Amino acid sequence: MAHKCYILGGGESGAGAAILAKKQGYDVFVSDAGPIKNIYKEELKEYGIEFEESMHSEERILSADEIVKSPGIPEKSEMMKKIRKQGIPVISEVELAYRFKGDSKIVAITGSNGKTTTTSLAYHICKHAGLDCALVGNIGISIAKQVALDPKEVYIAEISSFQLDDIQEFRADIAVLTNITEDHLDRYDYKFENYINAKFKITKNQTANDSFIYCPDDPVTAKYLKKLTLQSNPLPFTMKQEPQKGAFIKDGTMTIAVNDDKLTMSVDDFKIKGKHNQYNTMAAGIAAATLGIRKEKIREAVTTFESLEHRMEMVALVKGVEYINDSKATNINSTWYALESMSRPTILILGGVDKGNDYEVLKELVKEKVKAIVCLGLDNRKIHEAFGDTVALMVNTTSAEDAVKAAYHFAEKGDAVLLSPACASFDLFKNYEDRGNQFKQAVRNL
C-alpha cells in the first residue's frame, strides 16, 4: 500500500506539496474546506491528483498515514482537532520539501518585518554570483513545487511562523531571523511567547555546521537568545556593537566578516534606502558570504538591487493612505498574490491590455478586500462585467494621473491604493516600468 499523504488546503503551498508527494509515489488526496482557485485546480488535474473543495471527507482524511497542513489552517479548526485526537502525524509543506531536497542547501528567512526584501536581496546576490538557486516559499513558488519540478542547488526561502509550526526534521543550513514584533497572535492563543517560540523553531535542528543570522538590536530576539542553547554558528547583524563575526554598520560603513574575505562598503552605495533596509542588507549579505560568495559579487549586487521596484513597492503615505506600485503584475496570478497580501481596505487600479484574463479567480479576494476599482485602460468592459455586481464603486480612466486622482478621491485614512493591473501596459504606456513610474510621479504630485 502506498503511503497515504493527505493534504489540507489547496493553495500554492498545498498544491506544491501534492505535486511533490505524487512524484514521490505517495497516495495523494487534497481537501480544502473552501473553494480552490482555478489556477491550482488546473495544476492538480495536470498531475492526476484527486481533490475536493468546500468540504472535508472526514472518514477519508482520518485514514491518512500523514497530513500536510497548509499554513493558513489554524489548529482550532474542527478537522485539525479530530486529526490531532487520532494522533496522525502532521507536517508542513516545507517539511515535506526538506525530505526530498537531496544535497541542496536551504537559506531560510523568517521574521515579522523585512523578510521579503531580505529574501529577494539574498536571491539577487546569489543569482548575480552565478549560483544555481531558486527564490521560494511565501514569495513566489512553494518550496515543495520547486523541489518537485525544478530542483536547484540552493533554495532561498521566505518562511512564516505558521510553516515552522509543523516542522520535525527540517533544517536550514543558513537561518535568518530579521526581528520579532507582535503579529498573528490570534494563532498563538494571544501569547506572544508562543509566537516567539514558533519563530525560533528555525534554529531547531541546526548543527555546528549551520549558521544562524540574527539581529541583537531587536530586544525580543536578544532577550530570547539568552534562554536558548544554540547548536549553530551565531552571526549577528547590528548597528550598536562591532562583532568579530557577522555584520555591523558604523559611521555609515557596513562591514561583513564571516570568513577571511572581509567586505566593507558605504551605506550610501546601497540601492535600497532607509534604516530598515540597511538591516535587511546586512542580513542578506551575511547569508551570501556564508554561502562562499566573494565580496566583489556581494558589493555589485547590493548596488544594483532593484528587483523590488514595481513589485509591491511602497510609494508614499498620503493623508493616512498607502500607495503601492505593483505595476509588474501583468497577469491575474500576480494580482491575486498582491491582493492576498493586503491588510488594509483597498482601492484597486486594474486594467490595460487583457491577455484573455479570467477575472473569476480574483472574485473572492476582490469581494473581501476591495472597496473601489479604478480601471486604467482603453477597453474595460470585461472588468466591469466581472466585478460590476461585487464592487459598487467603479470608474474608467486613461492616464496614470487620472487613475491616481480617482483613487485619491475614493480613499479614506487607513485605506491603501494598489496599482496591480493584471494586464499588459501597451495600450497607454511603453511598458510596465513606464506605467509604474508614471503612477509614482502622479502619487508624488498629490
CSV table of N, CA and C in Angstrom, one decimal, residues 104-162:
chain,number,residue,atom,x,y,z
A,104,SER,N,21.0,19.6,-1.7
A,104,SER,CA,20.9,21.1,-1.8
A,104,SER,C,20.9,21.8,-0.5
A,105,LYS,N,21.2,23.1,-0.5
A,105,LYS,CA,21.3,23.9,0.7
A,105,LYS,C,20.0,24.7,0.8
A,106,ILE,N,19.6,25.0,2.0
A,106,ILE,CA,18.4,25.9,2.3
A,106,ILE,C,18.9,27.1,3.1
A,107,VAL,N,18.6,28.3,2.5
A,107,VAL,CA,18.7,29.5,3.3
A,107,VAL,C,17.2,29.9,3.7
A,108,ALA,N,16.9,29.8,5.0
A,108,ALA,CA,15.5,30.0,5.4
A,108,ALA,C,15.4,31.4,6.1
A,109,ILE,N,14.5,32.2,5.6
A,109,ILE,CA,14.5,33.6,6.2
A,109,ILE,C,13.1,33.8,6.8
A,110,THR,N,13.1,34.2,8.1
A,110,THR,CA,11.8,34.5,8.7
A,110,THR,C,11.9,35.8,9.6
A,111,GLY,N,10.8,36.2,10.2
A,111,GLY,CA,10.9,37.4,10.9
A,111,GLY,C,9.5,38.1,10.7
A,112,SER,N,9.3,39.1,11.6
A,112,SER,CA,8.0,39.8,11.5
A,112,SER,C,8.0,40.9,10.3
A,113,ASN,N,9.1,41.5,10.1
A,113,ASN,CA,9.2,42.5,9.1
A,113,ASN,C,10.5,42.4,8.3
A,114,GLY,N,10.5,42.8,7.0
A,114,GLY,CA,11.7,42.8,6.3
A,114,GLY,C,12.1,41.5,5.6
A,115,LYS,N,11.3,40.4,5.9
A,115,LYS,CA,11.8,39.2,5.3
A,115,LYS,C,11.7,39.1,3.8
A,116,THR,N,10.7,39.7,3.2
A,116,THR,CA,10.6,39.7,1.7
A,116,THR,C,11.7,40.4,1.1
A,117,THR,N,12.1,41.5,1.6
A,117,THR,CA,13.2,42.3,1.0
A,117,THR,C,14.5,41.5,1.2
A,118,THR,N,14.7,41.0,2.4
A,118,THR,CA,15.9,40.2,2.7
A,118,THR,C,16.0,39.0,1.8
A,119,THR,N,14.9,38.3,1.6
A,119,THR,CA,14.9,37.1,0.8
A,119,THR,C,15.2,37.5,-0.7
A,120,SER,N,14.6,38.5,-1.1
A,120,SER,CA,14.8,38.9,-2.5
A,120,SER,C,16.2,39.4,-2.8
A,121,LEU,N,16.8,40.1,-1.8
A,121,LEU,CA,18.1,40.6,-2.0
A,121,LEU,C,19.1,39.4,-1.9
A,122,ALA,N,18.9,38.5,-1.0
A,122,ALA,CA,19.8,37.3,-0.9
A,122,ALA,C,19.8,36.5,-2.2
A,123,TYR,N,18.6,36.4,-2.8
A,123,TYR,CA,18.5,35.7,-4.1
A,123,TYR,C,19.2,36.5,-5.2
A,124,HIS,N,19.0,37.8,-5.2
A,124,HIS,CA,19.6,38.7,-6.2
A,124,HIS,C,21.2,38.5,-6.1
A,125,ILE,N,21.7,38.5,-4.9
A,125,ILE,CA,23.2,38.3,-4.8
A,125,ILE,C,23.6,36.9,-5.3
A,126,CYS,N,22.9,35.9,-4.9
A,126,CYS,CA,23.2,34.5,-5.3
A,126,CYS,C,23.2,34.3,-6.8
A,127,LYS,N,22.1,34.9,-7.4
A,127,LYS,CA,21.9,34.8,-8.8
A,127,LYS,C,23.0,35.6,-9.5
A,128,HIS,N,23.4,36.8,-9.0
A,128,HIS,CA,24.4,37.6,-9.6
A,128,HIS,C,25.8,36.8,-9.6
A,129,ALA,N,25.9,36.0,-8.5
A,129,ALA,CA,27.2,35.3,-8.3
A,129,ALA,C,27.2,34.0,-9.1
A,130,GLY,N,26.1,33.7,-9.9
A,130,GLY,CA,26.1,32.6,-10.7
A,130,GLY,C,25.7,31.3,-10.0
A,131,LEU,N,25.1,31.3,-8.8
A,131,LEU,CA,24.7,30.1,-8.1
A,131,LEU,C,23.4,29.5,-8.8
A,132,ASP,N,23.3,28.2,-8.7
A,132,ASP,CA,22.1,27.5,-9.2
A,132,ASP,C,21.1,27.6,-8.1
A,133,CYS,N,20.2,28.6,-8.1
A,133,CYS,CA,19.4,28.9,-7.0
A,133,CYS,C,17.9,29.2,-7.4
A,134,ALA,N,17.0,29.1,-6.4
A,134,ALA,CA,15.6,29.5,-6.7
A,134,ALA,C,15.1,30.3,-5.5
A,135,LEU,N,14.2,31.2,-5.8
A,135,LEU,CA,13.5,32.0,-4.8
A,135,LEU,C,12.2,31.4,-4.5
A,136,VAL,N,12.0,30.9,-3.3
A,136,VAL,CA,10.8,30.1,-3.0
A,136,VAL,C,10.1,30.5,-1.6
A,137,GLY,N,9.1,29.8,-1.3
A,137,GLY,CA,8.4,30.0,-0.1
A,137,GLY,C,7.2,31.0,-0.2
A,138,ASN,N,7.1,31.8,0.8
A,138,ASN,CA,6.0,32.8,0.7
A,138,ASN,C,6.1,33.8,-0.4
A,139,ILE,N,7.3,33.8,-1.0
A,139,ILE,CA,7.5,34.8,-2.1
A,139,ILE,C,7.6,33.9,-3.3
A,140,GLY,N,6.6,34.0,-4.2
A,140,GLY,CA,6.8,33.2,-5.4
A,140,GLY,C,6.2,31.8,-5.2
A,141,ILE,N,7.0,30.8,-5.7
A,141,ILE,CA,6.5,29.4,-5.8
A,141,ILE,C,6.9,28.7,-4.5
A,142,SER,N,6.0,27.7,-4.1
A,142,SER,CA,6.3,27.0,-2.9
A,142,SER,C,7.5,26.1,-3.1
A,143,ILE,N,8.2,25.9,-1.9
A,143,ILE,CA,9.5,25.2,-2.0
A,143,ILE,C,9.3,23.7,-2.5
A,144,ALA,N,8.1,23.1,-2.1
A,144,ALA,CA,7.8,21.8,-2.5
A,144,ALA,C,7.7,21.7,-4.0
A,145,LYS,N,7.0,22.7,-4.6
A,145,LYS,CA,6.8,22.6,-6.0
A,145,LYS,C,8.1,22.8,-6.8
A,146,GLN,N,9.0,23.6,-6.2
A,146,GLN,CA,10.3,23.8,-6.8
A,146,GLN,C,11.1,22.5,-6.8
A,147,VAL,N,11.1,21.9,-5.6
A,147,VAL,CA,11.8,20.6,-5.4
A,147,VAL,C,11.3,19.6,-6.4
A,148,ALA,N,10.0,19.6,-6.6
A,148,ALA,CA,9.3,18.6,-7.4
A,148,ALA,C,9.6,18.8,-8.9
A,149,LEU,N,9.6,20.0,-9.3
A,149,LEU,CA,9.6,20.3,-10.8
A,149,LEU,C,10.9,20.9,-11.3
A,150,ASP,N,11.7,21.5,-10.5
A,150,ASP,CA,12.9,22.1,-11.0
A,150,ASP,C,13.9,22.3,-9.9
A,151,PRO,N,14.5,21.1,-9.4
A,151,PRO,CA,15.3,21.2,-8.2
A,151,PRO,C,16.6,22.1,-8.5
A,152,LYS,N,17.0,22.7,-7.4
A,152,LYS,CA,18.2,23.6,-7.5
A,152,LYS,C,19.2,23.2,-6.4
A,153,GLU,N,20.4,23.8,-6.5
A,153,GLU,CA,21.5,23.5,-5.5
A,153,GLU,C,21.2,24.3,-4.2
A,154,VAL,N,20.6,25.5,-4.4
A,154,VAL,CA,20.4,26.4,-3.2
A,154,VAL,C,18.9,26.9,-3.3
A,155,TYR,N,18.2,26.8,-2.2
A,155,TYR,CA,16.9,27.4,-2.1
A,155,TYR,C,16.9,28.5,-1.2
A,156,ILE,N,16.5,29.7,-1.6
A,156,ILE,CA,16.4,30.9,-0.8
A,156,ILE,C,14.9,31.0,-0.5
A,157,ALA,N,14.6,30.7,0.8
A,157,ALA,CA,13.2,30.6,1.1
A,157,ALA,C,12.7,31.5,2.2
A,158,GLU,N,11.6,32.2,1.9
A,158,GLU,CA,10.9,33.0,2.9
A,158,GLU,C,9.9,32.2,3.6
A,159,ILE,N,10.1,32.0,4.9
A,159,ILE,CA,9.3,31.1,5.7
A,159,ILE,C,8.5,31.8,6.8
A,160,SER,N,7.2,31.5,7.0
A,160,SER,CA,6.4,32.1,8.0
A,160,SER,C,6.4,31.2,9.3
A,161,SER,N,6.0,31.9,10.4
A,161,SER,CA,6.0,31.1,11.6
A,161,SER,C,5.0,29.9,11.5
A,162,PHE,N,3.9,30.1,10.7
A,162,PHE,CA,2.9,29.0,10.5
A,162,PHE,C,3.6,27.8,9.9
